[in-house]
Coordinates of C-alpha atoms in Angstrom, one line a residue:
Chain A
X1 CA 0.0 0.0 0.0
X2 CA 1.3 3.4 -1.0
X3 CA -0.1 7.1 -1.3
X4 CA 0.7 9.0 -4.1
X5 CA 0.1 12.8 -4.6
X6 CA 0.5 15.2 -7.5
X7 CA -1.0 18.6 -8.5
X8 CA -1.2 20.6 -11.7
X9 CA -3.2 24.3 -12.8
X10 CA -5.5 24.7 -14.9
X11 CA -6.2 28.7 -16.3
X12 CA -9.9 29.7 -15.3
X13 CA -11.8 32.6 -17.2
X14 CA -14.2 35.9 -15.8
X15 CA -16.9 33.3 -16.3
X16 CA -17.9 29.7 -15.2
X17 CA -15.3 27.3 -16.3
X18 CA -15.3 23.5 -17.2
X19 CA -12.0 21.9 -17.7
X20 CA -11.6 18.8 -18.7
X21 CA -8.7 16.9 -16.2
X22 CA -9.6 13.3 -17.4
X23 CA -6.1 13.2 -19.6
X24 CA -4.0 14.7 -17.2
X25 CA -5.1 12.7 -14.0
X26 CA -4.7 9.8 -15.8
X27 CA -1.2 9.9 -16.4
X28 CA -0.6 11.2 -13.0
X29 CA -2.3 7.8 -12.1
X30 CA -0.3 5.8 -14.7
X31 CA 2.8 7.5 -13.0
X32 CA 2.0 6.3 -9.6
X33 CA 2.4 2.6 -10.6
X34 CA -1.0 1.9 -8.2
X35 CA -2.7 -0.7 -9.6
X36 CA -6.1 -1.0 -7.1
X37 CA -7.2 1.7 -4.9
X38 CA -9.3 5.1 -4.6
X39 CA -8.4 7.9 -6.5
X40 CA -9.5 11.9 -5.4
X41 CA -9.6 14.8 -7.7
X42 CA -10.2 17.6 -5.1
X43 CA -10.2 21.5 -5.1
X44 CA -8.3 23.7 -2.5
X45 CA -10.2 26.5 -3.6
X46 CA -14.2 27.5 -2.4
X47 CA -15.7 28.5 -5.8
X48 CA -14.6 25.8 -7.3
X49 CA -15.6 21.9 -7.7
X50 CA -14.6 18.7 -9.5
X51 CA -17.6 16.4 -10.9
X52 CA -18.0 13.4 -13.1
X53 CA -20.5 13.8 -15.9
X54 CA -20.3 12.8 -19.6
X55 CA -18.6 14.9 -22.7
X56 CA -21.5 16.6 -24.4
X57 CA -19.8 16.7 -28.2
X58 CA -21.7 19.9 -28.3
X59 CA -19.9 23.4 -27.1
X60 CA -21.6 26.7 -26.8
X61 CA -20.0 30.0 -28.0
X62 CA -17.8 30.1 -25.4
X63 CA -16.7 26.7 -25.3
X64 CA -18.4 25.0 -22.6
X65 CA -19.9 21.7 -23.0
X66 CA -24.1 22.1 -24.1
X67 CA -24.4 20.3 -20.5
X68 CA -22.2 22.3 -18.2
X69 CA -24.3 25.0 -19.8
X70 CA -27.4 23.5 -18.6
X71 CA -26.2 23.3 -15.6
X72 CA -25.5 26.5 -15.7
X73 CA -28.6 27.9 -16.6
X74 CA -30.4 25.4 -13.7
X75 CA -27.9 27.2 -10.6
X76 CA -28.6 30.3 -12.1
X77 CA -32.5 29.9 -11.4
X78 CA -32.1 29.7 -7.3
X79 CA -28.5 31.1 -7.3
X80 CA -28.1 34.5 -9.6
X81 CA -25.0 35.8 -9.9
X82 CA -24.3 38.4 -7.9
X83 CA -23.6 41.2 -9.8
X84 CA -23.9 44.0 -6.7
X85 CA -23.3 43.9 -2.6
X86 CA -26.5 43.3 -0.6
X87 CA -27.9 41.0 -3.2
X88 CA -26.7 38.6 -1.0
X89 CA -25.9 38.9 2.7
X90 CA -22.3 37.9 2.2
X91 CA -19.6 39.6 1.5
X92 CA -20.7 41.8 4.4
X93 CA -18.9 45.0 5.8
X94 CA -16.5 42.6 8.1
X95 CA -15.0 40.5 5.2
X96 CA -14.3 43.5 3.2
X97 CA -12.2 45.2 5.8
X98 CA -9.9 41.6 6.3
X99 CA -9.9 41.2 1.6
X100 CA -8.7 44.9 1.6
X101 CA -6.5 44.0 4.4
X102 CA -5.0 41.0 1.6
X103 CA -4.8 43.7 -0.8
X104 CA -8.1 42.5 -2.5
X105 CA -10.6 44.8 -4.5
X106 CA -13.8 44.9 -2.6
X107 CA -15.6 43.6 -6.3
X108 CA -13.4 40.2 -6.0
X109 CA -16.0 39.6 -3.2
X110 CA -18.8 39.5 -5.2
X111 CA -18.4 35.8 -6.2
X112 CA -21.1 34.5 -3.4
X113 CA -22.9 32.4 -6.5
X114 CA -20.0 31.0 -7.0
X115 CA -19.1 29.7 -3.0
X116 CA -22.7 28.5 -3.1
X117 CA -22.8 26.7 -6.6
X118 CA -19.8 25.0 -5.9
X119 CA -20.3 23.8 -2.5
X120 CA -23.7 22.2 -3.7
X121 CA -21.8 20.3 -6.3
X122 CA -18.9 19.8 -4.3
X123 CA -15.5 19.9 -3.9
X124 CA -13.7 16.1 -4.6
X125 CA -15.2 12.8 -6.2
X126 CA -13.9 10.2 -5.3
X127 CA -13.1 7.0 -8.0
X128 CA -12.4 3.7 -7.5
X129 CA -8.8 2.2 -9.6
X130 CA -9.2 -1.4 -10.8
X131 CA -6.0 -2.8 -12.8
X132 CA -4.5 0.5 -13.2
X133 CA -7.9 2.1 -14.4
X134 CA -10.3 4.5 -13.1
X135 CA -13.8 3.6 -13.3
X136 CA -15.5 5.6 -15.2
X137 CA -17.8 3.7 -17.5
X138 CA -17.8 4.5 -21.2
X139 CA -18.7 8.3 -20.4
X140 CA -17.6 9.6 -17.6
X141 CA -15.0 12.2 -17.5
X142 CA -13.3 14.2 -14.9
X143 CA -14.5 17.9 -15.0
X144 CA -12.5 20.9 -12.5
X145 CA -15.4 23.7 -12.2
X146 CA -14.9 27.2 -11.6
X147 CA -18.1 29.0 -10.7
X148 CA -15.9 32.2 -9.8
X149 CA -17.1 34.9 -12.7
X150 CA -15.2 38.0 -11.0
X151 CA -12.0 37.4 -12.5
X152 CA -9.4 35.0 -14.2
X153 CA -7.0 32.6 -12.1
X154 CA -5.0 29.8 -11.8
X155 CA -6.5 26.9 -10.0
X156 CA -4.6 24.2 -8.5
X157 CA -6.3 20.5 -9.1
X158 CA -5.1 17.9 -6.5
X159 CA -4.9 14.4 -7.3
X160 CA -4.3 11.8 -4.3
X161 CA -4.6 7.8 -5.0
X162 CA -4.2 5.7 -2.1
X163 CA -3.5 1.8 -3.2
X164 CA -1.4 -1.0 -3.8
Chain B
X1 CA -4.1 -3.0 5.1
X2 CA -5.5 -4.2 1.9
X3 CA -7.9 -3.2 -1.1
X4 CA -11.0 -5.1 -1.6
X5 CA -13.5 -4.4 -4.5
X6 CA -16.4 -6.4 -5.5
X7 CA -19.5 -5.2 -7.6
X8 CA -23.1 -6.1 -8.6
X9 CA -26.2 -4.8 -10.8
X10 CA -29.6 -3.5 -10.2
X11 CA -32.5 -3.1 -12.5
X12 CA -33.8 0.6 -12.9
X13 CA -37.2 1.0 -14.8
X14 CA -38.1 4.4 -17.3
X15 CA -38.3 6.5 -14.2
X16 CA -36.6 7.6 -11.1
X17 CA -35.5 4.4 -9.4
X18 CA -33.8 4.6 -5.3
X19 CA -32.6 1.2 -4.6
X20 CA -31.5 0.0 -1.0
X21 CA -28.3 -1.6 -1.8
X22 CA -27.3 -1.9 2.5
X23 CA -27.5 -5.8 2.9
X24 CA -25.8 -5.9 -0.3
X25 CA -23.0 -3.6 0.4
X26 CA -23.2 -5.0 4.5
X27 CA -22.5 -8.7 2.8
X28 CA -19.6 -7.1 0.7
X29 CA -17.9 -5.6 3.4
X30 CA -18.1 -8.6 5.6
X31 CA -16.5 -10.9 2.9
X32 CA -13.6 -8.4 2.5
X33 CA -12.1 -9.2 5.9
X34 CA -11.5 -5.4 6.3
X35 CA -12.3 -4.1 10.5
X36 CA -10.9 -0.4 10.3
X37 CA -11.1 1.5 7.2
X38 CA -13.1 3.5 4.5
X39 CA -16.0 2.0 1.9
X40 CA -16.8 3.7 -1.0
X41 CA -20.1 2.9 -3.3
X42 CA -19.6 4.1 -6.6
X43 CA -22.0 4.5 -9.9
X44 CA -20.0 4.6 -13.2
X45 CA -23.3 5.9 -14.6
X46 CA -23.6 9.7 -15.4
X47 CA -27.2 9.6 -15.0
X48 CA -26.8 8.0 -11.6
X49 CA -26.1 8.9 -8.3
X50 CA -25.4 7.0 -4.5
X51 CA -27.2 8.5 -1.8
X52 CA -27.0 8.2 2.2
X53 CA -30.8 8.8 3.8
X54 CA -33.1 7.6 6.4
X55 CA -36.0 5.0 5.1
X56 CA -39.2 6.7 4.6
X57 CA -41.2 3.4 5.7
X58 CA -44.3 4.5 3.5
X59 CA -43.9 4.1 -0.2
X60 CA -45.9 5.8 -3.1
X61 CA -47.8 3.9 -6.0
X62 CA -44.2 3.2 -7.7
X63 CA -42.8 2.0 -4.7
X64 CA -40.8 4.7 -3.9
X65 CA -39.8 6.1 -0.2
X66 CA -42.0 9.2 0.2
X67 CA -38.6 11.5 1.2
X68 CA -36.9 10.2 -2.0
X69 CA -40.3 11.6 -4.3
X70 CA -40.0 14.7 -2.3
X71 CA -36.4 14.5 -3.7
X72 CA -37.7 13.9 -6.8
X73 CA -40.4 16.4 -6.9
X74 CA -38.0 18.8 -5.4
X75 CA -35.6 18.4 -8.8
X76 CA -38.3 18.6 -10.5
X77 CA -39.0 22.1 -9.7
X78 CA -35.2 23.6 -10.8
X79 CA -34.7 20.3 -13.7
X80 CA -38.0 19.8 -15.2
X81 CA -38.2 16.4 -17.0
X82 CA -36.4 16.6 -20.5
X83 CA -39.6 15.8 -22.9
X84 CA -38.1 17.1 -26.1
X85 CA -35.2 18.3 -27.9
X86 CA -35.1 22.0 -27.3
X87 CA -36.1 22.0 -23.5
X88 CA -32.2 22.3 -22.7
X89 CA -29.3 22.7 -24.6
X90 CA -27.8 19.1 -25.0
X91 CA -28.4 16.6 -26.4
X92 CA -27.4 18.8 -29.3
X93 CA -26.7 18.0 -33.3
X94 CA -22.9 16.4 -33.0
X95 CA -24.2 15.1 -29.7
X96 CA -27.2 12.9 -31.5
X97 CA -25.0 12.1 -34.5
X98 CA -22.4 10.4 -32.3
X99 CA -25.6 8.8 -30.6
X100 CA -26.4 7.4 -33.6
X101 CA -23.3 5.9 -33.9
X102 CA -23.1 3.8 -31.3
X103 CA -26.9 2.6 -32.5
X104 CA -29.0 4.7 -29.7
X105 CA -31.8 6.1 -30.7
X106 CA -31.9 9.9 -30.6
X107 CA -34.9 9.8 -27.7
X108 CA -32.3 8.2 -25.6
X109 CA -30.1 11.0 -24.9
X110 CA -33.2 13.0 -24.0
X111 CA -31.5 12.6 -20.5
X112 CA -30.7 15.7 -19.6
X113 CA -32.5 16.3 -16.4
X114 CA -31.0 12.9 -14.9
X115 CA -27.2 14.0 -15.9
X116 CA -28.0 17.4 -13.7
X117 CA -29.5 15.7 -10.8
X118 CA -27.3 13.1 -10.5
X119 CA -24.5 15.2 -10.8
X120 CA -26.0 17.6 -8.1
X121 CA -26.5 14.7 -5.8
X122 CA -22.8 13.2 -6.7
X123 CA -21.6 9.5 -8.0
X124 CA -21.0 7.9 -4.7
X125 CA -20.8 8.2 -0.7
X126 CA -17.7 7.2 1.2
X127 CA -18.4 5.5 4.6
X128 CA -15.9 5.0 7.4
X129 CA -15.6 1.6 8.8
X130 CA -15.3 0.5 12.4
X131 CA -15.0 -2.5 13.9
X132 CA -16.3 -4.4 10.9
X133 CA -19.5 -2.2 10.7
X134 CA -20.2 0.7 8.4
X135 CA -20.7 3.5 10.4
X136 CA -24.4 4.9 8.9
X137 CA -25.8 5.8 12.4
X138 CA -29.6 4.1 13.7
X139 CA -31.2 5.3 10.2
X140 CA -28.7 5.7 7.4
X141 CA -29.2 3.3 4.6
X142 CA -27.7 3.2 1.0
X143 CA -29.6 4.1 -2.1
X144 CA -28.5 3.5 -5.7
X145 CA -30.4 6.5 -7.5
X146 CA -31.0 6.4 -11.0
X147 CA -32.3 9.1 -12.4
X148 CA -32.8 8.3 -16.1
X149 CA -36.4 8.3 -17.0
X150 CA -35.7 7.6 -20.7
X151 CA -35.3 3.7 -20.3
X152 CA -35.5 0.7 -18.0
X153 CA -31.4 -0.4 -17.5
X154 CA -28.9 -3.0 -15.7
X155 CA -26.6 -0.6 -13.9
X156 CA -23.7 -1.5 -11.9
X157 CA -23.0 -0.9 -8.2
X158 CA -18.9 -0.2 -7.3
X159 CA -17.9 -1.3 -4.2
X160 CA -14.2 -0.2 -3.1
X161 CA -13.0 -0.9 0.7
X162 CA -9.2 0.4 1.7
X163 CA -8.3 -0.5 5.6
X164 CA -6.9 -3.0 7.4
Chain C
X1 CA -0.2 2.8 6.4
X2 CA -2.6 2.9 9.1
X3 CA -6.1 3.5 9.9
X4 CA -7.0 6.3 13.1
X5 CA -10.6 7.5 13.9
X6 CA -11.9 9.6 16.5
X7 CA -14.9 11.3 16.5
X8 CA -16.6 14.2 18.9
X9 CA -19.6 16.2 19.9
X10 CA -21.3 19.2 18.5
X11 CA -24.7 20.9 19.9
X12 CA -27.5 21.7 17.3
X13 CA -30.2 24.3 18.0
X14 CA -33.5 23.9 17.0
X15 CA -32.7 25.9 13.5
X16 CA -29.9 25.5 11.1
X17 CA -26.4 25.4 12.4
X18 CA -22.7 25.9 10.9
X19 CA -20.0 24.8 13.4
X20 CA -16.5 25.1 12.3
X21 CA -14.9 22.2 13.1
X22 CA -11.5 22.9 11.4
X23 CA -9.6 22.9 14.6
X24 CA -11.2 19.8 16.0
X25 CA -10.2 18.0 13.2
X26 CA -7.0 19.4 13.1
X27 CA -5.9 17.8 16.0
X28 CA -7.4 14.8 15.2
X29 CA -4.5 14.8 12.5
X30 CA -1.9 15.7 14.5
X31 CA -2.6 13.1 17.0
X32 CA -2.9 10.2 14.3
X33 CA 0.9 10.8 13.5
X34 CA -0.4 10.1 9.6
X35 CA 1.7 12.5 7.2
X36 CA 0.0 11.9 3.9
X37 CA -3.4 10.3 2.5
X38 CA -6.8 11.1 2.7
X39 CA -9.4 12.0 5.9
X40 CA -12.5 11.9 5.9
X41 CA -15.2 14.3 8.0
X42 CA -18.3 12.1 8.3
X43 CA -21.6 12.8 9.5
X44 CA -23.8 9.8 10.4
X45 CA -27.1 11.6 10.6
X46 CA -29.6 11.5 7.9
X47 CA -30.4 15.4 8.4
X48 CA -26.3 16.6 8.2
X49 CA -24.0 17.2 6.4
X50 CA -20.4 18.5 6.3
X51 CA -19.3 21.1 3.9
X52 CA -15.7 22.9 3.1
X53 CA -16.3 26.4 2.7
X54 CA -15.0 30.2 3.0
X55 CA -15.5 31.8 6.5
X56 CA -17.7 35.1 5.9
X57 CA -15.9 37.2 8.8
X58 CA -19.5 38.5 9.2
X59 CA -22.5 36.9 11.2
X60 CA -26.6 36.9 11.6
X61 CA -28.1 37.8 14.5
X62 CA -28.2 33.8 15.4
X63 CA -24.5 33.5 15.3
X64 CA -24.6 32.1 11.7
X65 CA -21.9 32.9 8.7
X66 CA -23.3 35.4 6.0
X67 CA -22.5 33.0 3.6
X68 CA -24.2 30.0 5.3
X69 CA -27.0 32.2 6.0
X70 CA -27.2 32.4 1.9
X71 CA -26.8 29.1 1.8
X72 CA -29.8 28.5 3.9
X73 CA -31.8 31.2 1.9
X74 CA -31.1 29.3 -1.4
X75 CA -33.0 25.9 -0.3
X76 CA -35.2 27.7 1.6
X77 CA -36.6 28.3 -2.2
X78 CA -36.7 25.2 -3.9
X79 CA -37.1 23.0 0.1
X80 CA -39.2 25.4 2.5
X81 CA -39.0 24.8 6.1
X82 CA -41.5 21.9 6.5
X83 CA -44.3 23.3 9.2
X84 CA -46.7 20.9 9.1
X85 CA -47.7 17.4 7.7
X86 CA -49.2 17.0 4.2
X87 CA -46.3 19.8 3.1
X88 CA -44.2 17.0 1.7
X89 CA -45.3 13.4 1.1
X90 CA -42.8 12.3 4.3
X91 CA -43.5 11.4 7.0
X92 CA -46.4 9.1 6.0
X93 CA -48.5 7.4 8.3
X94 CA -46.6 4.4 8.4
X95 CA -43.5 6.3 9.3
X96 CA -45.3 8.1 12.4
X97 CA -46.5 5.0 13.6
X98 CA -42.8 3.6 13.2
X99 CA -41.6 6.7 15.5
X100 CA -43.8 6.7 17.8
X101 CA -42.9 3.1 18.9
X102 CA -39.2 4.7 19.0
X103 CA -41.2 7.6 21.7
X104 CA -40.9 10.2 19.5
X105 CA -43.0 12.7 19.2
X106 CA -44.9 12.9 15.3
X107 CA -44.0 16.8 15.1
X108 CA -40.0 15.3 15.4
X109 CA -40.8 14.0 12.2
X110 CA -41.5 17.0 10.1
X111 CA -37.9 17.5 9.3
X112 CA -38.3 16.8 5.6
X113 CA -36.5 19.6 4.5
X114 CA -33.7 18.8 6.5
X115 CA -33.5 15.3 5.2
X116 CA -33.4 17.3 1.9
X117 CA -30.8 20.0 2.1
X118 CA -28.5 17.9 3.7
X119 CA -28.5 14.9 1.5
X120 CA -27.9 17.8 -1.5
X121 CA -25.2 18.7 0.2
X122 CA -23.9 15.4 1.0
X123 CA -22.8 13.8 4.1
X124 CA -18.5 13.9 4.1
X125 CA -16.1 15.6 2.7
X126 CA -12.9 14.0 1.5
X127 CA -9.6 15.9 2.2
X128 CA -5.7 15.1 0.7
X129 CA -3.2 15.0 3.3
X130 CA 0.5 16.0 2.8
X131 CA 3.1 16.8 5.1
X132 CA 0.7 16.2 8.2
X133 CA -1.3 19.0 7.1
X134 CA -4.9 19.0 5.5
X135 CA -5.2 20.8 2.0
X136 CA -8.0 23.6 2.7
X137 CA -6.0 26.3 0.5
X138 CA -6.3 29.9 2.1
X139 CA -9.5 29.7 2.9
X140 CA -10.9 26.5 3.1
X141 CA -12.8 25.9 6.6
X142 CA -14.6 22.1 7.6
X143 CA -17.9 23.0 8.5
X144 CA -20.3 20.3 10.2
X145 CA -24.2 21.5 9.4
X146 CA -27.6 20.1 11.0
X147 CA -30.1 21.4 9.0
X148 CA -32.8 19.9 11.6
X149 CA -34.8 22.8 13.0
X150 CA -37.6 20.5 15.0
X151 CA -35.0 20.2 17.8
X152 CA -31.4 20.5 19.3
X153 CA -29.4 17.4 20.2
X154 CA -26.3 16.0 19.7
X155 CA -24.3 15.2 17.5
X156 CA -21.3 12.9 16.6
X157 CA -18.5 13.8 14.1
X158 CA -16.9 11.0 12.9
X159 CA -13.5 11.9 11.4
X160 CA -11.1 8.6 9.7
X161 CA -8.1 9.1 8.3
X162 CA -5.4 6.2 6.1
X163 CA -2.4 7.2 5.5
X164 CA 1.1 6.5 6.4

C-alpha cells in the first residue's frame, strides 16, 4: 500500500469554467504505478468543484460543454450571480475590511454564486482504480469547475490515490 | 491494510429508481475481511447517483420512499423532465449524431434532467468503517439512484474498501 | 499505512447550524501521527451534512456565517422549512406509527427539509493529506451542518483518516 500525490493548474476565465482533467489525471495515475485503490480529484479553492458527468460533443459560444451550460442555466434559477453587494448577505462590511487587508478589491468579493454553486456540487469525487484504471464507465469524464465569474486565475487541481 | 472491491447490478425501470443496496453492500464488506477502514459505493453511470438517507417506511404507488419523491419532486421544480429536444441545450446535433453511432436512438439521450440531478446529488458516498461495521448511524441506509427516465437499465454498483 | 478515527460532539439548535470544526479536526490529525493520505469528515445523521467552505468574517443575529445564512436562503426556495404534515409526502402514516414506537414525538418527524438539504449537500467531505497537514487552500474551513430545526441534540463527528 502506498499514497501518491500530485497537482497541476488549470487557467480559469471571468466566467464559469469546465476543464476537462480526465487526460491529465490519468497519467498522474499511470505514473503512480498503483494498480487498485481510490483515486480523489479535489479543489483547495471555495468557488470551485470537481464532478464526473459525460462529454457533451456539443460546445456553446464560449466553449463549454451544451451540459455544463445546462447546468448553468439550472444554478442560475435559485443562485443568480451576484452582480452587486447586498444581493446577497455575504460579503458583508466585516469580510471587506480583512480582503482589503489581503490587498483585495472589494468587487473580488462579489463571487457569493460562485461559493454556493460550488459547494452544492462539491468539492472532490472520489473514484475507484481497478488494474490500473479509473472507473469511469464509457462516459464519464473528470470535470474541475470554476463557478468564480469575478475574475481569471490559476487553479490548483489535486490528485491523491491511495492503493497497492 | 488491503484493497478489496467487488460489484453487482440493479435493474432501474423508465423513471426515477432509489434502490437500498445496505444488505448488499453490508455482505460485501463482511467478505472483505476489512475491520478499520473506508467504503466507497460508486455508480460509473452519469445519470446515476449514490445516496445516504433515512428509510421513509411509506412508499408511493411506484414503490418509492416518500422522502426520495419529495427529492424527486424537489428536482423537478429547478430540472424539469427533458420531454423534447429544445427544452435544454444538449443533447445537441454532434451530440445525437455520435448517438447514432453507437446505434442509440436519438430519444435516448433526452436525459438531460437525470445528468443534472445526479451530478447535483454526486456519483457515490464514502463511509468509514469501524470494527467491521459501516458507520451509517440508527437510520442511514444506501440508495442507488438512478435518475434516467428515458429507459428501463442493468446498472452496476462499485464497491471499493481500503483499511486493514 | 494505518487506519486512526476519532470522533466528537457538537450541539445543534433547533434551526440550522454551521460549526467550524477545522480545529477539532485538526488535531485529530496531529494526534494520528499520519503525514500523507486522505481524511474523511463524516456525518452519520440523515439530516447533516459536512461542507468545506470560506469563512464570511461576518455573522446573523443567530451566530450564523453570511455566507451560510445564503446558503440557507437558497433551499429555503426550492425546500421550505417543513411546518406541518401533508407539506411533503414524508412522514407518511406508516412512518409516524414507526416513530412513535421509538417515543418520538410525530412533530419530530416533520424534518423533511432537513433530510433534503443535507442529502444535497452530501454527508463527508474528503480531504488530501501531505506533510501532516490537511489541503484547505487559504480559505478553506470544515464546517459540520444540522439542517434539523424541529430540535437540538447531539451530534457525533466522525473523522477517519489512512495514510502513512
Amino acid at each position: 500500500m502506498s499514497v501518491y500525490q500530485q497537482n497541476f493548474t488549470i487557467q480559469s476565465a471571468a466566467r464559469p469554467t469546465f476543464d476537462d482533467v480526465t487526460e491529465q489525471v490519468h497519467k498522474i495515475l499511470a505514473g503512480s504505478g498503483i494498480k487498485d485503490g481510490l483515486l480523489v480529484v479535489f479543489s483547495q479553492h471555495t468557488t470551485c468543484s470537481v464532478l464526473i458527468q459525460e462529454a457533451s460533443d456539443d460546445l456553446n459560444y464560449w466553449g463549454i460543454d451544451f451540459l455544463m451550460q445546462d447546468l448553468v442555466n439550472v444554478l442560475e434559477k435559485i443562485i443568480p450571480t451576484c452582480l452587486t453587494e447586498g444581493q446577497y448577505l455575504h460579503p458583508g462590511p466585516e469580510h471587506i475590511v480583512a480582503a482589503q487587508g489581503r490587498d483585495e478589491l472589494p468587487s473580488w468579493s462579489l463571487n457569493t454564486d460562485a461559493h454556493l454553486r460550488s459547494v452544492i456540487l462539491g468539492r472532490s469525487v472520489t473514484i475507484p482504480v481497478a488494474d490500473s484504471q479509473m472507473i469511469l464507465g464509457e462516459f464519464g469524464r473528470i470535470y474541475f469547475a470554476d463557478f468564480d465569474q469575478v475574475r481569471a486565475r490559476e487553479r490548483t487541481v489535486r490528485v491523491h490515490i491511495i492503493g497497492e
